[in-house]
Coordinates of C-alpha atoms in Angstrom, one line a residue:
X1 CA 0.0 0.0 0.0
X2 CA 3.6 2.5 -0.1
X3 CA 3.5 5.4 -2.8
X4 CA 5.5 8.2 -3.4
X5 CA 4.8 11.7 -4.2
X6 CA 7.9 13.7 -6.2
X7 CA 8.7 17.2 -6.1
X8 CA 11.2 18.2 -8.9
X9 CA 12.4 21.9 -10.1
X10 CA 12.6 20.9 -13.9
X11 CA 14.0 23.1 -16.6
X12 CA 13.8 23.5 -20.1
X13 CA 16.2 20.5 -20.6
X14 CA 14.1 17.5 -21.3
X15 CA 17.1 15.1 -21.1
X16 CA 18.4 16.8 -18.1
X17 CA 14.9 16.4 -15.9
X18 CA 14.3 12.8 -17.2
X19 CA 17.6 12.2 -16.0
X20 CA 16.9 13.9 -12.4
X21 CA 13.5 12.2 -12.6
X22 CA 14.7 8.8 -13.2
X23 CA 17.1 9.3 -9.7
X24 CA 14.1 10.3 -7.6
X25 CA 11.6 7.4 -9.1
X26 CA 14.9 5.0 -8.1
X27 CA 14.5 6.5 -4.5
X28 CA 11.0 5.7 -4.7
X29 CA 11.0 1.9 -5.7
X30 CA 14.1 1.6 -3.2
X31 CA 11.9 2.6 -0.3
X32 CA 9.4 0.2 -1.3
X33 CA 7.1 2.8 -3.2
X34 CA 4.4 0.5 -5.6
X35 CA 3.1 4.0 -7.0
X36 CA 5.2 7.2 -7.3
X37 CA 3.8 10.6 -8.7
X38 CA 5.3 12.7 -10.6
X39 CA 5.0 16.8 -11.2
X40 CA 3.5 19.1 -13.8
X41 CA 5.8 19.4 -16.4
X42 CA 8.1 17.3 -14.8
X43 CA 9.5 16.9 -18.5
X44 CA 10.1 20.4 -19.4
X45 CA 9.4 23.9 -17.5
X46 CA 9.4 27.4 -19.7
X47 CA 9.2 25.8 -22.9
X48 CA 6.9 27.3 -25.7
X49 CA 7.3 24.8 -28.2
X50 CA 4.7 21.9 -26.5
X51 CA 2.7 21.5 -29.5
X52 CA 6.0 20.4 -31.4
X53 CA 7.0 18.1 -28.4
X54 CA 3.5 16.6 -28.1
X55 CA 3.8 15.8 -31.8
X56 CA 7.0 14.0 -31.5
X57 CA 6.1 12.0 -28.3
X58 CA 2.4 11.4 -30.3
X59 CA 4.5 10.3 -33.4
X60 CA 7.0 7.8 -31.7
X61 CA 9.9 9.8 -32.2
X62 CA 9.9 12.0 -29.0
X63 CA 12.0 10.6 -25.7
X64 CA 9.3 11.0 -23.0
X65 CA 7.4 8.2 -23.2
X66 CA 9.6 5.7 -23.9
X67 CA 12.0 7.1 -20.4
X68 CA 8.6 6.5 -19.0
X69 CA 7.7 2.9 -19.9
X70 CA 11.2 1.9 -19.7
X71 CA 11.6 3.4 -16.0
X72 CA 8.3 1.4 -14.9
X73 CA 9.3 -0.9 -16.0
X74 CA 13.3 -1.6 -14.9
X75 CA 11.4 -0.4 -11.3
X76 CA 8.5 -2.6 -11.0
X77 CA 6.8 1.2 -10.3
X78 CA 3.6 2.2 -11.2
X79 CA 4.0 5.9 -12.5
X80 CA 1.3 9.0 -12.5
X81 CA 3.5 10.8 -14.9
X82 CA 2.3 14.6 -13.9
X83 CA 2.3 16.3 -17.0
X84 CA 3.4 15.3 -20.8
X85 CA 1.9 17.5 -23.9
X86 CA 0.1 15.3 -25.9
X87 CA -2.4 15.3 -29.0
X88 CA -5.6 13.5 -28.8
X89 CA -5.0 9.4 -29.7
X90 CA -5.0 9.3 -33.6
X91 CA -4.7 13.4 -34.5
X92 CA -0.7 14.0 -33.8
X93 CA -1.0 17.6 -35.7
X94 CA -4.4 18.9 -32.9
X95 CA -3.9 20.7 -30.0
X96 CA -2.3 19.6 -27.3
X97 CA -3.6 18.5 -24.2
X98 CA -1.9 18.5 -20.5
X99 CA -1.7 15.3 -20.5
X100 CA -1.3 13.1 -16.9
X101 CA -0.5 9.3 -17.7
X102 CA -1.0 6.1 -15.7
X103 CA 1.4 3.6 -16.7
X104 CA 1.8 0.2 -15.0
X105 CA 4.9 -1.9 -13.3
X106 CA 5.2 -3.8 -17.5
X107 CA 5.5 -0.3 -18.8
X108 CA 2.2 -0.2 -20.2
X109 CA -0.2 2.7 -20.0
X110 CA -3.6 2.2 -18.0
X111 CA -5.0 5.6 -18.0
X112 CA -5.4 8.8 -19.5
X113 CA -6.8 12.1 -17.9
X114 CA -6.7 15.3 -20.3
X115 CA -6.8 18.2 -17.6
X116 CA -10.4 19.7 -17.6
X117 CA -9.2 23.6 -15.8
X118 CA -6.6 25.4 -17.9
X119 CA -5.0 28.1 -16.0
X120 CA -5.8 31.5 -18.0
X121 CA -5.2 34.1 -14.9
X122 CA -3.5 36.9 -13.7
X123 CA -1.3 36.6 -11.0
X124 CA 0.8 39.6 -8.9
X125 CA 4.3 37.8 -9.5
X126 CA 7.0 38.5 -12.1
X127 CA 5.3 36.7 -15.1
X128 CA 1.7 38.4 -14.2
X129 CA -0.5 36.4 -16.8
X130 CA -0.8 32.8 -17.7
X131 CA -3.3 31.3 -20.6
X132 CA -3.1 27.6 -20.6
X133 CA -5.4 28.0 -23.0
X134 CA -3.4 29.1 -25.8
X135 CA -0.6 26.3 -26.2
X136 CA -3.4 23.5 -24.6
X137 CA -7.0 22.5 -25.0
X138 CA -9.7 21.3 -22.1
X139 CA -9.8 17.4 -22.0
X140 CA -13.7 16.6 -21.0
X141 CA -13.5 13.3 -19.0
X142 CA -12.9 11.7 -15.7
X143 CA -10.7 9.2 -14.7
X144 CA -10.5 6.5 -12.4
X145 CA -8.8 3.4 -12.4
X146 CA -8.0 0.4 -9.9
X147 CA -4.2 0.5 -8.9
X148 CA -1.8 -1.3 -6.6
X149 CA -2.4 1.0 -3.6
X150 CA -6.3 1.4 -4.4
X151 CA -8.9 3.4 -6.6
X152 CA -7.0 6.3 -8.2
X153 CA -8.6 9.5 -9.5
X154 CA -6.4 11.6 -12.2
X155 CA -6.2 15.6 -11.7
X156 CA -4.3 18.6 -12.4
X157 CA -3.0 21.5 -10.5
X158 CA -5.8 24.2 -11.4
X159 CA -8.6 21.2 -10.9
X160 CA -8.3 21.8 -7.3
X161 CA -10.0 25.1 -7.1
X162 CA -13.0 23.1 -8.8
X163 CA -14.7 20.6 -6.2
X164 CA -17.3 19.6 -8.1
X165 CA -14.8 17.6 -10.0
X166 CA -13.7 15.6 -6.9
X167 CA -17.0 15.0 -5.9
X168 CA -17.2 13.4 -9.3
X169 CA -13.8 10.8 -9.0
X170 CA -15.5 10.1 -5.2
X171 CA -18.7 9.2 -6.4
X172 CA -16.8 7.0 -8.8
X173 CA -15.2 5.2 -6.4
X174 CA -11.6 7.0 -5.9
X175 CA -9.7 6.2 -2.6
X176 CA -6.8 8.5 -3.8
X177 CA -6.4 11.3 -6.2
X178 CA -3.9 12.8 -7.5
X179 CA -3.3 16.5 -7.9
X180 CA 0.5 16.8 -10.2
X181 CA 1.3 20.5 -9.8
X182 CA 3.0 23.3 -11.0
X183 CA 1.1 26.4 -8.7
X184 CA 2.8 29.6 -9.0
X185 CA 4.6 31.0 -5.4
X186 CA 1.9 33.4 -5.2
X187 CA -0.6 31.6 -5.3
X188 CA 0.2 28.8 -3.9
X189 CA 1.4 30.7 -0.4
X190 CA -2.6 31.7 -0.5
X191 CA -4.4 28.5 -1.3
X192 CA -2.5 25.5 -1.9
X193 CA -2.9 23.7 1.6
X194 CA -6.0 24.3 1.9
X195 CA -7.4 23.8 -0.9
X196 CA -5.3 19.9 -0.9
X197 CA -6.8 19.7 2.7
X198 CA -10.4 20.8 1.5
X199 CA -10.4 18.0 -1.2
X200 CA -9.3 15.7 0.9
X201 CA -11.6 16.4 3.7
X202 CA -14.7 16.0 1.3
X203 CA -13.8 13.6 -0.8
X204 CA -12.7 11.2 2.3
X205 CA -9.5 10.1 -0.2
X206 CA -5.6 10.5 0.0
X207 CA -5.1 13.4 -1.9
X208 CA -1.2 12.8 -3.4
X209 CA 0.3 16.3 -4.5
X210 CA 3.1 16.2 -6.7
X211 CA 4.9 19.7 -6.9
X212 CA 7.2 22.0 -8.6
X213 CA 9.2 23.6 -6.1
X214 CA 11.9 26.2 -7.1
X215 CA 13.0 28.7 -10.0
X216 CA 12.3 27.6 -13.2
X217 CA 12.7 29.5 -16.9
X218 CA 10.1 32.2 -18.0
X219 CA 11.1 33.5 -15.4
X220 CA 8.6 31.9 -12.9
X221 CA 8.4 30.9 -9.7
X222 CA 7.2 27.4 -8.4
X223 CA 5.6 27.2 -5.1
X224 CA 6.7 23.1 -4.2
X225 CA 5.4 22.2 -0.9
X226 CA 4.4 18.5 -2.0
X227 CA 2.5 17.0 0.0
X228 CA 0.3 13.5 1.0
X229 CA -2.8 14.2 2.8
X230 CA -5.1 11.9 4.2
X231 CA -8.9 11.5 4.0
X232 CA -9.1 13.2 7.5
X233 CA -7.3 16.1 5.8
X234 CA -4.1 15.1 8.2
X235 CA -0.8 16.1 6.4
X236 CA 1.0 13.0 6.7
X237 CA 4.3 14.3 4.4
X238 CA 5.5 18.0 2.8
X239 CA 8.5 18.9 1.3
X240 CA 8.9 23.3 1.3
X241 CA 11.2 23.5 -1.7
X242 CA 13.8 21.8 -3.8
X243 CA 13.7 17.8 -5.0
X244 CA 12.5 15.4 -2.9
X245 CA 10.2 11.8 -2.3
X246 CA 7.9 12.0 0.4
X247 CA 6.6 8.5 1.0
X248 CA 3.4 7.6 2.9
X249 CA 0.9 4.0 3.4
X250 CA -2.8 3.9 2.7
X251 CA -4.4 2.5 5.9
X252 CA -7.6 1.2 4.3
X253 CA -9.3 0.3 7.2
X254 CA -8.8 4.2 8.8
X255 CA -10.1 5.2 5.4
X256 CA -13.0 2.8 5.5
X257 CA -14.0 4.1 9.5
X258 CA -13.8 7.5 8.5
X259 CA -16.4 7.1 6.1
X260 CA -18.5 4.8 7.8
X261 CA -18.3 7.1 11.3
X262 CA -19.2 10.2 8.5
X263 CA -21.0 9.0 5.1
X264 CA -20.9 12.3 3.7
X265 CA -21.1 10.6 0.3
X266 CA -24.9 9.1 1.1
X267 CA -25.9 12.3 3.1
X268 CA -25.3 14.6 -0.3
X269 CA -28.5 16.1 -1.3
X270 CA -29.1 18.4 -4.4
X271 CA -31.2 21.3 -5.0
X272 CA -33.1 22.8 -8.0
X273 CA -32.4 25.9 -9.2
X274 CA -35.5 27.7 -7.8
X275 CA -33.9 27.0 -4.8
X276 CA -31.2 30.0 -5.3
X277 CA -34.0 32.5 -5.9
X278 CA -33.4 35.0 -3.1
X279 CA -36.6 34.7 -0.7
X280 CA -37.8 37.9 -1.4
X281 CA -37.8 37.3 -5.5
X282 CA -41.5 37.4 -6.6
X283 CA -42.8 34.5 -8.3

């Protein structure tokens, strides 16, 4: 039941961070990890040429996904692999998606999740403006699929700020979910624990929070703190900055009292929208 969250400071170099991500995934299996998560762009930080790298890797001639199938393999590791930029299955010259993949201890892939939020905001750091939107497009389905350690729901960084889409991976059965993450310092000083905790709390799952924690090109600034929380929104690891694997168990009978003391999933009740019409609105 061991897994492993990563946090990584990747660069533009996509040899280089395989390279530093292969050491930490090594860590991982060592410790006894049968899962390990990876970051957001754990392949490549500050680049603006996805849709060209999402082409190659889409094509076969790209080295991302063969370091991944290969490294899950040699490790015996299952592997969330944060972030790649990929086209849709079949259409190697559409848009790219951020793309997190599931691959299994024989190297093959499992799952797919296309992140639903893309990050178009303005933030009060150096950079100032991020749109997601114009090197990606919105994937449009959820994801959950039966792993080693338990039930696994796929997210994405920005996903967290939207709960009704962990409501959704609950109510299809995820004991974890993953949240691979690249949140800006600023705001990720403002939110990013409490939001992990939130989800956790009212989804009753591990919530396993890969991070980018560090300088990166642009120039931009990564907030890290990875972290594993538990489904009593109990922060069990969390790394501040820099590389690191923060390991943790799932105790599936603590998870299974939890919900049984507080089955907040059979209690949830839903409400039409008359009911939002101020009390005082005339019919």
């Amino acid at each position: 039941m061991s897994f492993a969250v990563i946090q990584m400071v990747s660069q533009s170099d996509v040899e280089g961070n395989l390279a530093q991500a292969r050491a930490l995934l090594e860590q991982a299996a060592a410790s006894g990890a049968k899962l390990a998560v990876l970051p957001e762009n754990f392949a490549a930080m500050g680049r603006r040429d996805v849709a060209a790298i999402g082409r190659a890797e889409a094509l076969g001639e790209g080295p991302i996904l063969p370091w991944l199938k290969l490294a899950a393999r040699d490790l015996k590791l299952w592997i969330v692999a944060g972030t790649v930029p990929l086209p849709p299955e079949g259409r190697p010259q559409s848009k790219v998606t951020a793309c997190s993949l599931l691959i299994d201890d024989q190297g093959q892939q499992v799952a797919r999740y296309d992140k639903l939020h893309l990050f178009d905001v303005d933030v009060t750091d150096n950079r100032g403006r991020y749109r997601e939107s114009d090197d990606y497009a919105h994937g449009s389905n959820v994801v959950v699929v039966d792993t080693p350690v338990g039930r696994l729901g796929l997210t994405v960084c920005y996903d967290l700020r939207f709960p009704e889409l962990y409501t959704a991976l609950r109510e299809a059965g995820a004991e974890l979910i993953t949240a691979p993450s690249a949140f800006t310092a600023v705001t990720g000083a403002a939110h990013w624990e409490i939001l992990l905790r939130a989800r956790a709390i009212e989804t009753q799952c591990y919530v396993l929070a890969a991070a980018q924690g560090g300088i990166h090109p642009g120039p931009r600034e990564t907030f890290g703190h990875a972290a594993i929380i538990d489904p009593w929104g109990r922060v069990l690891a969390e790394q501040a900055q820099g590389e690191a694997v923060l390991l943790a168990e799932r105790d599936s009978q603590e998870q299974a009292s939890i919900r049984a003391r507080m089955p907040v999933s059979n209690h949830r009740r839903f409400f039409s929208q008359d009911a939002l019409r101020p009390a005082n609105t005339p019919e």
